[in-house]
PDB file of C-alpha atoms and ligand atoms in Angstrom:
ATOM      1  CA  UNK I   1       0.000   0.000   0.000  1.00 78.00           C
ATOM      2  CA  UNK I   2       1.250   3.292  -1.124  1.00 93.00           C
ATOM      3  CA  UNK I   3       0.605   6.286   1.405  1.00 97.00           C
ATOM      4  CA  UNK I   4       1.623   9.797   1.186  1.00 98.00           C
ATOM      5  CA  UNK I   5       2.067  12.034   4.125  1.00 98.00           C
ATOM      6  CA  UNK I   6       2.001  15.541   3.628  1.00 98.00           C
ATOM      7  CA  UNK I   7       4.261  17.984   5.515  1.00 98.00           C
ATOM      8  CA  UNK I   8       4.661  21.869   6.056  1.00 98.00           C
ATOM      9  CA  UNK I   9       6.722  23.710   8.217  1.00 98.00           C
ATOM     10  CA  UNK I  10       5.670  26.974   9.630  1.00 98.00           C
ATOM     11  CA  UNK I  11       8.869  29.012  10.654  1.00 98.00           C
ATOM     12  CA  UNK I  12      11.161  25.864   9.536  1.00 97.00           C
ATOM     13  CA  UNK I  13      14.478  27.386  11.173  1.00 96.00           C
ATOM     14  CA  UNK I  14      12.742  27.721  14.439  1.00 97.00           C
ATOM     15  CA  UNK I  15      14.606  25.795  17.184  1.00 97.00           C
ATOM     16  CA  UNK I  16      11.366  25.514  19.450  1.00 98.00           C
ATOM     17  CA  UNK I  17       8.311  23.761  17.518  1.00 98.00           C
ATOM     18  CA  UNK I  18       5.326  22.428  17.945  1.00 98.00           C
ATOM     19  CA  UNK I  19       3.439  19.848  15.684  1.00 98.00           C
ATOM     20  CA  UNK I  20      -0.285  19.804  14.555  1.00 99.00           C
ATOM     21  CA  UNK I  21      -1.980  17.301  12.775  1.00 99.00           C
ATOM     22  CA  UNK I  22      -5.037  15.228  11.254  1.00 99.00           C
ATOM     23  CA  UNK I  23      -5.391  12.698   9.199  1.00 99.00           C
ATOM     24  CA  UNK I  24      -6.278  13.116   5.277  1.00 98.00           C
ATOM     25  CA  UNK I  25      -7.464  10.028   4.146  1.00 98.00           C
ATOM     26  CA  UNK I  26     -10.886   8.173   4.249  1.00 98.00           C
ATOM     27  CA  UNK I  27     -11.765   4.874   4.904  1.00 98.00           C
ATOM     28  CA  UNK I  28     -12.326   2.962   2.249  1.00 98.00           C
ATOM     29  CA  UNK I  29     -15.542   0.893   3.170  1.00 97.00           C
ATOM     30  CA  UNK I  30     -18.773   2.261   4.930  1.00 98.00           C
ATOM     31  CA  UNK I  31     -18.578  -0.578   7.473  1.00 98.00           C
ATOM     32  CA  UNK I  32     -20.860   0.612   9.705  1.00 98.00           C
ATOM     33  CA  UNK I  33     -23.130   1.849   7.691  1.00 98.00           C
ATOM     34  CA  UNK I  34     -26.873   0.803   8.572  1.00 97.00           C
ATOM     35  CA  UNK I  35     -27.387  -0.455   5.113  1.00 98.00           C
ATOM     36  CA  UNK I  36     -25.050  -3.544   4.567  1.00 98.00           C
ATOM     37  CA  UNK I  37     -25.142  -2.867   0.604  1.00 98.00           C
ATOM     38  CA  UNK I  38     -22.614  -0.032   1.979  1.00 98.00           C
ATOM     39  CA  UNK I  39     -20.241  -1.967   3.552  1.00 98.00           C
ATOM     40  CA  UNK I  40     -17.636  -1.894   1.050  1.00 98.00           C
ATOM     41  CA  UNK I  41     -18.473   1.778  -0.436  1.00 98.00           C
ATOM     42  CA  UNK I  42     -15.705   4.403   0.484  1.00 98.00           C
ATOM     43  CA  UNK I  43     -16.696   7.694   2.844  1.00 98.00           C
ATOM     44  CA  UNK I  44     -16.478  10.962   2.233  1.00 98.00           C
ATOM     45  CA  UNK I  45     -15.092  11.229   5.479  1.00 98.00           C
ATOM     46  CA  UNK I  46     -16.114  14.984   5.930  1.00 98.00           C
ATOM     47  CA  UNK I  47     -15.855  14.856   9.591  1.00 98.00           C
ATOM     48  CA  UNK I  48     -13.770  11.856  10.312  1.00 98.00           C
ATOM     49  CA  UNK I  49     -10.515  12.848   8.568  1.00 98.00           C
ATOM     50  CA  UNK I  50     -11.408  16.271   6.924  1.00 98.00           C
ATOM     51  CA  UNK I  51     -12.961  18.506   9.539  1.00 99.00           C
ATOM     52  CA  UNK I  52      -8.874  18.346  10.960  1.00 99.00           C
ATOM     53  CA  UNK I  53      -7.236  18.867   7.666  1.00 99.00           C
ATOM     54  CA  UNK I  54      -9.907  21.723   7.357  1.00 98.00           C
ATOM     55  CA  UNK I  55      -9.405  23.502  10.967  1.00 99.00           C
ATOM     56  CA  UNK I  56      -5.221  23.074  10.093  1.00 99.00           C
ATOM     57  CA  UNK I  57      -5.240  24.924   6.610  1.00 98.00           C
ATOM     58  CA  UNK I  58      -7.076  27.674   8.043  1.00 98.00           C
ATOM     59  CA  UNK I  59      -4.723  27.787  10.463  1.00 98.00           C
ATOM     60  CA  UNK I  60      -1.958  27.603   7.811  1.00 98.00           C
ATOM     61  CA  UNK I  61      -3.816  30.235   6.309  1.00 98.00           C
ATOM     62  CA  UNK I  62      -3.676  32.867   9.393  1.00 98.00           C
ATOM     63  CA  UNK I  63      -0.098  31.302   9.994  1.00 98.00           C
ATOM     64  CA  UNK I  64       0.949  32.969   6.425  1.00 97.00           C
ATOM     65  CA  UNK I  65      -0.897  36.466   7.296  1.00 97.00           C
ATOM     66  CA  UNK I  66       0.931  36.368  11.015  1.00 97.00           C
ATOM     67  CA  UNK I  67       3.390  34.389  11.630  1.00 97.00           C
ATOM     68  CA  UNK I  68       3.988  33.198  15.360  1.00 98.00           C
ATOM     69  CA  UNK I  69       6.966  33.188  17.611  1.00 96.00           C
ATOM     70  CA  UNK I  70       7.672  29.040  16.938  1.00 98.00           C
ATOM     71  CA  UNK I  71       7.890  26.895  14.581  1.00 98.00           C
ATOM     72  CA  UNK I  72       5.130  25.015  13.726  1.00 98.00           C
ATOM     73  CA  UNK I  73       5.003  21.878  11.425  1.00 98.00           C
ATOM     74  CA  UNK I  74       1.394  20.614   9.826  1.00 99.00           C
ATOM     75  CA  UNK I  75       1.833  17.332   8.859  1.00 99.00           C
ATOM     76  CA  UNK I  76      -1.297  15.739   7.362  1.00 99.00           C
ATOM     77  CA  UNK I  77      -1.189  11.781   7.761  1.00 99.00           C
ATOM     78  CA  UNK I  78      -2.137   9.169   5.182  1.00 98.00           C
ATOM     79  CA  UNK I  79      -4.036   5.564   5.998  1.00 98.00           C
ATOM     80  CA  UNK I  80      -5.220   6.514   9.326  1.00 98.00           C
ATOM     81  CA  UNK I  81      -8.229   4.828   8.551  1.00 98.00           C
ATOM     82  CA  UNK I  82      -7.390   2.022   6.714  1.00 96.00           C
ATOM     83  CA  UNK I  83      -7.900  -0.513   9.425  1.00 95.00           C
ATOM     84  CA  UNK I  84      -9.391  -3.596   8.872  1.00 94.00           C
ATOM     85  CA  UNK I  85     -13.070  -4.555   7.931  1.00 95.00           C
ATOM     86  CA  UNK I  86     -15.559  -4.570  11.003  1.00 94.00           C
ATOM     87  CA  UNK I  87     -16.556  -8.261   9.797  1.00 94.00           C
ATOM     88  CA  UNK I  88     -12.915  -8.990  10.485  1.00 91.00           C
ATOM     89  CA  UNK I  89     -12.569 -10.453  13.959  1.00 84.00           C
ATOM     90  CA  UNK I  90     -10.169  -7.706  15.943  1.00 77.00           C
ATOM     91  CA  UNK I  91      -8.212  -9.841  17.902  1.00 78.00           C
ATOM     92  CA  UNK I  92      -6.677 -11.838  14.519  1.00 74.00           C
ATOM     93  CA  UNK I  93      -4.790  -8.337  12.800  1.00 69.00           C
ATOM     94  CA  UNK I  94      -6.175  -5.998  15.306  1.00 65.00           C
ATOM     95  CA  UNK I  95      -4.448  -2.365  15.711  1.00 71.00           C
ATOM     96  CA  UNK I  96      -1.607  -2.652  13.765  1.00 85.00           C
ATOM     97  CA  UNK I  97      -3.450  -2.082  10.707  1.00 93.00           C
ATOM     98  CA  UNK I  98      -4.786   1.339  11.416  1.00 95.00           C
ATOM     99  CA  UNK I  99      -2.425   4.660  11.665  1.00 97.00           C
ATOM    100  CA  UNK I 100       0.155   3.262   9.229  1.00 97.00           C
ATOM    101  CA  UNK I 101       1.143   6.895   7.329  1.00 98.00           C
ATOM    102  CA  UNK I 102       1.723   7.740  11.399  1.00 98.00           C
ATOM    103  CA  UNK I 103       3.825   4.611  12.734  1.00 97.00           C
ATOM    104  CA  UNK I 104       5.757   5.162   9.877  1.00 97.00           C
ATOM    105  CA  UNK I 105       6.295   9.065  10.403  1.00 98.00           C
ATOM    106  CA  UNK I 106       6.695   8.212  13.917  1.00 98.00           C
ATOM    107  CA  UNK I 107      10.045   5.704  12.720  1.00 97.00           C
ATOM    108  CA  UNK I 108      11.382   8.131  10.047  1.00 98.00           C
ATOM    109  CA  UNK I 109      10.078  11.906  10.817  1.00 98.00           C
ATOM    110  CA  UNK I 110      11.074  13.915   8.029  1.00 97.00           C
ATOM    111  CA  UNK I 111      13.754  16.092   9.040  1.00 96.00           C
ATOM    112  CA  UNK I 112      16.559  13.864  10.932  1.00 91.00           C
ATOM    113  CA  UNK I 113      16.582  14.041  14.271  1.00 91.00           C
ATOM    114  CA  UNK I 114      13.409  15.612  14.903  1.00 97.00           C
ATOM    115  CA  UNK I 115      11.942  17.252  18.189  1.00 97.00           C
ATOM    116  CA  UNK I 116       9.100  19.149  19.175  1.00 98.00           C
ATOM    117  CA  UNK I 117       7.915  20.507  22.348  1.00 98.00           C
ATOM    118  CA  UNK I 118       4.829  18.935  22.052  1.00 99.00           C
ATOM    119  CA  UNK I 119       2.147  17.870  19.614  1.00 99.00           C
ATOM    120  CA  UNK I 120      -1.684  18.414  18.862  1.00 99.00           C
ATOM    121  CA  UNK I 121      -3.481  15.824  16.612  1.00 99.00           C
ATOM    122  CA  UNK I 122      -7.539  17.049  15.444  1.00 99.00           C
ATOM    123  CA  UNK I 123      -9.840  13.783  14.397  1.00 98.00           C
ATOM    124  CA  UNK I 124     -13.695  14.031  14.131  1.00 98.00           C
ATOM    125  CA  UNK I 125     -13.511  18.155  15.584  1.00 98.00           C
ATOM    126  CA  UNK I 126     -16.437  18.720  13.155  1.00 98.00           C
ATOM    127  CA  UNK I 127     -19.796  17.298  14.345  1.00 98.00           C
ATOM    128  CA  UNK I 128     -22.284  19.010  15.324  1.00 97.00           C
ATOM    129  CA  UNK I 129     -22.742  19.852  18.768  1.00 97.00           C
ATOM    130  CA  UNK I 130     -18.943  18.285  19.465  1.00 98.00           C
ATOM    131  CA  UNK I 131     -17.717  17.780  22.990  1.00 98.00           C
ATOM    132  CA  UNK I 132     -14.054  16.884  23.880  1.00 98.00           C
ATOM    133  CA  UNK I 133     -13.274  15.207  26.823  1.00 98.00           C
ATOM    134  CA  UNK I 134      -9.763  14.126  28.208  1.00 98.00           C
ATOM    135  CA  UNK I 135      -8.936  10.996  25.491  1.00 98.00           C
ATOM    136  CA  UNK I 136      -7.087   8.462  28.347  1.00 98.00           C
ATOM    137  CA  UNK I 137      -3.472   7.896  26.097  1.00 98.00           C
ATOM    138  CA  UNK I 138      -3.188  11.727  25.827  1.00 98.00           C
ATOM    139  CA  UNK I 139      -3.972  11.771  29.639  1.00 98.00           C
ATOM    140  CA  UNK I 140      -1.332   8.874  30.053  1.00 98.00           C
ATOM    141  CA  UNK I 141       1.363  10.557  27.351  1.00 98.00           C
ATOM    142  CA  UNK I 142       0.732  14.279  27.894  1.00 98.00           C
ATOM    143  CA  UNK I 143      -1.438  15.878  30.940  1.00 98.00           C
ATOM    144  CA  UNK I 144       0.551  19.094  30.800  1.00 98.00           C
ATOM    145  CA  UNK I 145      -0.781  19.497  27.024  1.00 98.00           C
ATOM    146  CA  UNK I 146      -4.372  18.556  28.130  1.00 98.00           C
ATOM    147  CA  UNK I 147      -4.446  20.733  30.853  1.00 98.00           C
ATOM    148  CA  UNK I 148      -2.631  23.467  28.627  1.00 98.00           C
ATOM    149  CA  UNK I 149      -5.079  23.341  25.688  1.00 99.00           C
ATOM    150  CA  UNK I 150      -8.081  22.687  28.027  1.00 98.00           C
ATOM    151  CA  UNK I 151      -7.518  26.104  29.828  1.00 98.00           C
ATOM    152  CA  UNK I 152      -7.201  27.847  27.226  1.00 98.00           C
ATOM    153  CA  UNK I 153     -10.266  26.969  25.218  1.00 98.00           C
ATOM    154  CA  UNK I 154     -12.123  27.843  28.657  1.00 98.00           C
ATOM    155  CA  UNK I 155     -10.412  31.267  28.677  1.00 98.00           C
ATOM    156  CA  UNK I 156     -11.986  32.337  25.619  1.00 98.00           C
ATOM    157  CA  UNK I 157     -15.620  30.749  26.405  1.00 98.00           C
ATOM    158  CA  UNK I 158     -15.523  27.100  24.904  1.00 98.00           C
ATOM    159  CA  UNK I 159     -15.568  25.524  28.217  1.00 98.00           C
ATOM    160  CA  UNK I 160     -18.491  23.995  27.581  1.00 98.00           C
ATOM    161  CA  UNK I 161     -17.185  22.318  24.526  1.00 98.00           C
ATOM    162  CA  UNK I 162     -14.072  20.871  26.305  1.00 98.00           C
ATOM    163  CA  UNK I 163     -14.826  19.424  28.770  1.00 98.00           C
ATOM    164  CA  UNK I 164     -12.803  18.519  31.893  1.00 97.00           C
ATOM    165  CA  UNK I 165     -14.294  14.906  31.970  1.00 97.00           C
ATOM    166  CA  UNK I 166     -13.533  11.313  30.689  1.00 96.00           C
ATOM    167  CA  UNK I 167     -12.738  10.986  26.789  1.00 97.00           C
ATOM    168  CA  UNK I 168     -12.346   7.422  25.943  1.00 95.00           C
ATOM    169  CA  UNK I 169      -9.500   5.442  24.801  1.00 97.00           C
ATOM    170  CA  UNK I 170      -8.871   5.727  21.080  1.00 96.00           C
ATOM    171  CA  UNK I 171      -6.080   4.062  19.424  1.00 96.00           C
ATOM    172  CA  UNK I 172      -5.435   6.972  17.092  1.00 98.00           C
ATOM    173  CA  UNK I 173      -2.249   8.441  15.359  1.00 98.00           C
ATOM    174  CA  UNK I 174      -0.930  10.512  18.640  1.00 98.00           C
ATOM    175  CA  UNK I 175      -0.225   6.759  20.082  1.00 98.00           C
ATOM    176  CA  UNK I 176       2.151   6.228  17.797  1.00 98.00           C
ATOM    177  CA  UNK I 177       3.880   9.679  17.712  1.00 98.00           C
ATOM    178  CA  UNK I 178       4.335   9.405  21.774  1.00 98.00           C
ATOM    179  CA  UNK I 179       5.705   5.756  21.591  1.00 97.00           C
ATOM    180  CA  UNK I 180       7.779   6.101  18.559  1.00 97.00           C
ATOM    181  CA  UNK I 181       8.782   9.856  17.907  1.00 98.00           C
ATOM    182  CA  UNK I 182       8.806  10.561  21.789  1.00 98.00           C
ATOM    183  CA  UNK I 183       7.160  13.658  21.414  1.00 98.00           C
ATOM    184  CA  UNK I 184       4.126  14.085  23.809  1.00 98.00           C
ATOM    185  CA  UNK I 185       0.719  14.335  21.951  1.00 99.00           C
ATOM    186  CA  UNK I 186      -2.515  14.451  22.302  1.00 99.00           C
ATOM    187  CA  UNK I 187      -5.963  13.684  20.439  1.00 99.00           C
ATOM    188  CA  UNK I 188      -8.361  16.365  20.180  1.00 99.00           C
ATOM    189  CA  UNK I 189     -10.987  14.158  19.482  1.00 98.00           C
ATOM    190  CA  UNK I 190     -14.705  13.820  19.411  1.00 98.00           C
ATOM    191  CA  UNK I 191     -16.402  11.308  22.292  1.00 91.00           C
ATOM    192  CA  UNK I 192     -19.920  10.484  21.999  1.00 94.00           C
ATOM    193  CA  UNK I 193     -20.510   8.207  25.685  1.00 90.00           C
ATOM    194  CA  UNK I 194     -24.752   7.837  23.794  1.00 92.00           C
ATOM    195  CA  UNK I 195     -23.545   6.101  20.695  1.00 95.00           C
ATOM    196  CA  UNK I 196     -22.285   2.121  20.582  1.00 94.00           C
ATOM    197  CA  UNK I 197     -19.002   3.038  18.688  1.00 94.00           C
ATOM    198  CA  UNK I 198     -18.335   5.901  21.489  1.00 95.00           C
ATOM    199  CA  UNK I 199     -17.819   8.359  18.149  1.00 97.00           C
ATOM    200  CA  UNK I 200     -19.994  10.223  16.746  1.00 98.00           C
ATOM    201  CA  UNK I 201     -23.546   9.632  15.015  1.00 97.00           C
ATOM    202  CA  UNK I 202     -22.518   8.658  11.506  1.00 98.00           C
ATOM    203  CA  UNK I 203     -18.953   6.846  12.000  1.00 98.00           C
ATOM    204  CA  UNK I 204     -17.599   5.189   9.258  1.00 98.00           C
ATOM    205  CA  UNK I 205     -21.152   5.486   7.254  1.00 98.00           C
ATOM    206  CA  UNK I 206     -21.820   7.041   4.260  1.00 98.00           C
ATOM    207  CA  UNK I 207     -23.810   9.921   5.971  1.00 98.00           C
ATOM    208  CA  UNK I 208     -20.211  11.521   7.039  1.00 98.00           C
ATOM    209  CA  UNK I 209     -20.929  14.218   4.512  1.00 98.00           C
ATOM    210  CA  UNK I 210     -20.403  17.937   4.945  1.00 98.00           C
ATOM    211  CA  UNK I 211     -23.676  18.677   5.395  1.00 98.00           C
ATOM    212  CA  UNK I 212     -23.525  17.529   8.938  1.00 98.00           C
ATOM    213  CA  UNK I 213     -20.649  19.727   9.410  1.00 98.00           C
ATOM    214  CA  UNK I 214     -21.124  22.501  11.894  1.00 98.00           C
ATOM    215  CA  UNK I 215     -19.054  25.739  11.476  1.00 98.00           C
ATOM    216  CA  UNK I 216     -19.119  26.312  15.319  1.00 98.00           C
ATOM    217  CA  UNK I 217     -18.047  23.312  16.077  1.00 98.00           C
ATOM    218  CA  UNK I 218     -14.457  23.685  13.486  1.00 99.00           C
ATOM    219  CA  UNK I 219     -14.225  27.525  14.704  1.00 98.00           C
ATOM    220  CA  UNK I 220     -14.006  26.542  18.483  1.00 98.00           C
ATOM    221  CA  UNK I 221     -11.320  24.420  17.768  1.00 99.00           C
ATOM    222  CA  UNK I 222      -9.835  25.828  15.157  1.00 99.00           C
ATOM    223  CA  UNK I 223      -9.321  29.272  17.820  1.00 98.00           C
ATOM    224  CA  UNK I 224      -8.614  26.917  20.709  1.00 99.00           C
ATOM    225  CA  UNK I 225      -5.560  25.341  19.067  1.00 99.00           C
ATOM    226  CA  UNK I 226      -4.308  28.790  17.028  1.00 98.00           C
ATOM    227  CA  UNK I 227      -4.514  30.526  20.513  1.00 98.00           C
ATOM    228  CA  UNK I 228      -2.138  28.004  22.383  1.00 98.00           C
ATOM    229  CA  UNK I 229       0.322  28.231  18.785  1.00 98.00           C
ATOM    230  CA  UNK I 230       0.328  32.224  19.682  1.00 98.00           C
ATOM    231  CA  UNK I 231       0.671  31.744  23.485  1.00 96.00           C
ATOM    232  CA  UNK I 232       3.978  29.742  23.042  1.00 96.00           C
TER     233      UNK I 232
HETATM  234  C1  AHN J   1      -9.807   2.227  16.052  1.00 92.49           C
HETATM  235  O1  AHN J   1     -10.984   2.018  15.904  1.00 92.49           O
HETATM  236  C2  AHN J   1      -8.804   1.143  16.307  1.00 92.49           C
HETATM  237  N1  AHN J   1      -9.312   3.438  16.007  1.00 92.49           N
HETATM  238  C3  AHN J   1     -10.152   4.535  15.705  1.00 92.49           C
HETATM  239  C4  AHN J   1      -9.349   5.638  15.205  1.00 92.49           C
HETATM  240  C5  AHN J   1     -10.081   6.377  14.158  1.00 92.49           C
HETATM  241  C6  AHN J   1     -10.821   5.844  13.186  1.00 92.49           C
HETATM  242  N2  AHN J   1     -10.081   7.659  14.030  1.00 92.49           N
HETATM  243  C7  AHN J   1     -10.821   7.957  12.988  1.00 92.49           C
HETATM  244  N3  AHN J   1     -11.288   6.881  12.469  1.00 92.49           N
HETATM  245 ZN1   ZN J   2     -12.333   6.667  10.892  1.00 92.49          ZN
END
C-alpha cells in the first residue's frame, strides 16, 4: 500500500516547535453503515478525517498572514483509517493495521533528528454539537498538554465544549507519535458516551458528509488550538 504524508513547516528554522496534525485520508468501506449494501463503499469522510485537515489549513492560512513566535510543522497523515473490515474479527490483525502513514512518520520523521515541544493531533472536531473530553493515552502521554489546551479553550468561552471529563480510549495516530517519535501528543478528538461506537452519530457510514458539518463546532477548535500556537 502506497501512502503519502504531507508535511509543512511553519517558521522551519525555528529551534522551538510544535506539531499539529489530522489525518487526510478516508476509509475505504462504509462498514458501519446501517445499510449492509454499503459496507464496502468508500466515505467521504467529511468529519472523520477532513474537519482536521480543514481547521489546520485555516490555520496555515492565518499562519501565512501572522506568523507566530515558533515553529510550527502541519503534517497531514495518510491511511489513518485504513484498518481492517468490522466483519474482520479484531483480535486476529487488530491495531496494527490502522495509523500506518503515522507509525511510519513516527520511525522516520522527516527532518533527521526531529523534536518538538509537544504535539496536537484534530480527528472528528467537526460534528455538530462536538464535545471533547480528556482521550485516556493523551492523559497517560501528555497531561501538561491537556491541561494546557483545556484552559485555554475555557479562557476564551468554549468551556463547555471541552470538557474537563472522561474521553475514551482511542487508538489513534498521537499513540504512535508518543511511543515512537517521543514527542508528547494528544488527540483532540470527538467522544460520543450515547452512541455504541463511542464516536460520533454517523462513524464510518456514508452519511459523514459535509452537510452535517457545523461551522461552530471547526471555529471553536480551530481558535482553541491557534490561541495556544500564539501563546507559546
Ligand atoms: C480504532 O478504531 C482502532 N481506532 C479509531 C481511530 C479512528 C478511526 N479515528 C478515525 N477513524
Ligand atoms: Zn475513521
Amino acid at each position: 500500500m502506497l501512502g503519502k504524508n504531507i508535511i509543512a513547516a511553519v517558521n522551519p528554522d525555528a529551534q522551538q516547535r510544535i506539531l499539529l496534525a489530522a489525518h487526510w485520508d478516508s476509509r475505504p468501506f462504509a462498514d458501519h453503515d446501517h445499510d449492509k449494501h454499503n459496507h464496502y463503499t468508500p466515505i467521504d469522510g467529511a468529519n472523520d478525517g477532513a474537519s482536521g485537515v480543514g481547521v489546520l489549513m485555516e490555520i496555515a492560512r492565518q499562519m501565512s498572514i501572522q506568523k507566530p513566535n515558533i515553529g510550527v510543522d502541519i503534517i497531514l497523515f495518510d491511511l489513518e483509517d485504513y484498518g481492517q473490515h468490522a466483519s474482520i474479527d479484531r483480535s486476529i490483525n487488530g491495531e496494527n493495521t490502522w495509523c500506518l502513514g503515522s507509525q511510519h512518520w513516527a520511525r522516520n520523521p522527516h527532518v533527521s533528528s526531529y523534536d518538538a515541544q509537544f504535539g496536537i493531533l484534530l480527528d472528528m472536531v467537526g460534528a455538530e454539537g462536538a464535545t471533547f473530553g480528556y482521550e485516556y493515552y493523551s492523559n497517560h502521554y501528555a497531561p501538561g498538554i491537556i491541561q494546557k489546551v483545556w484552559k485555554t479553550a475555557a479562557s476564551i468561552g468554549y468551556g463547555d465544549i471541552f470538557r474537563k471529563e472522561d474521553g475514551g480510549g482511542v487508538l489513534d495516530d498521537h499513540v504512535f507519535i508518543n511511543k515512537y517519535a517521543f514527542i508528547p501528543t494528544i488527540d483532540i478528538i470527538h467522544h460520543s458516551p450515547s452512541t455504541t461506537s463511542g464516536f460520533f452519530e454517523h462513524w464510518h457510514t456514508l452519511e459523514d458528509g459535509i452537510d452535517k458539518i457545523s461551522k461552530e463546532s471547526l471555529k471553536a477548535v480551530g481558535e482553541t488550538v491557534i490561541h495556544v500556537a500564539y501563546l507559546e
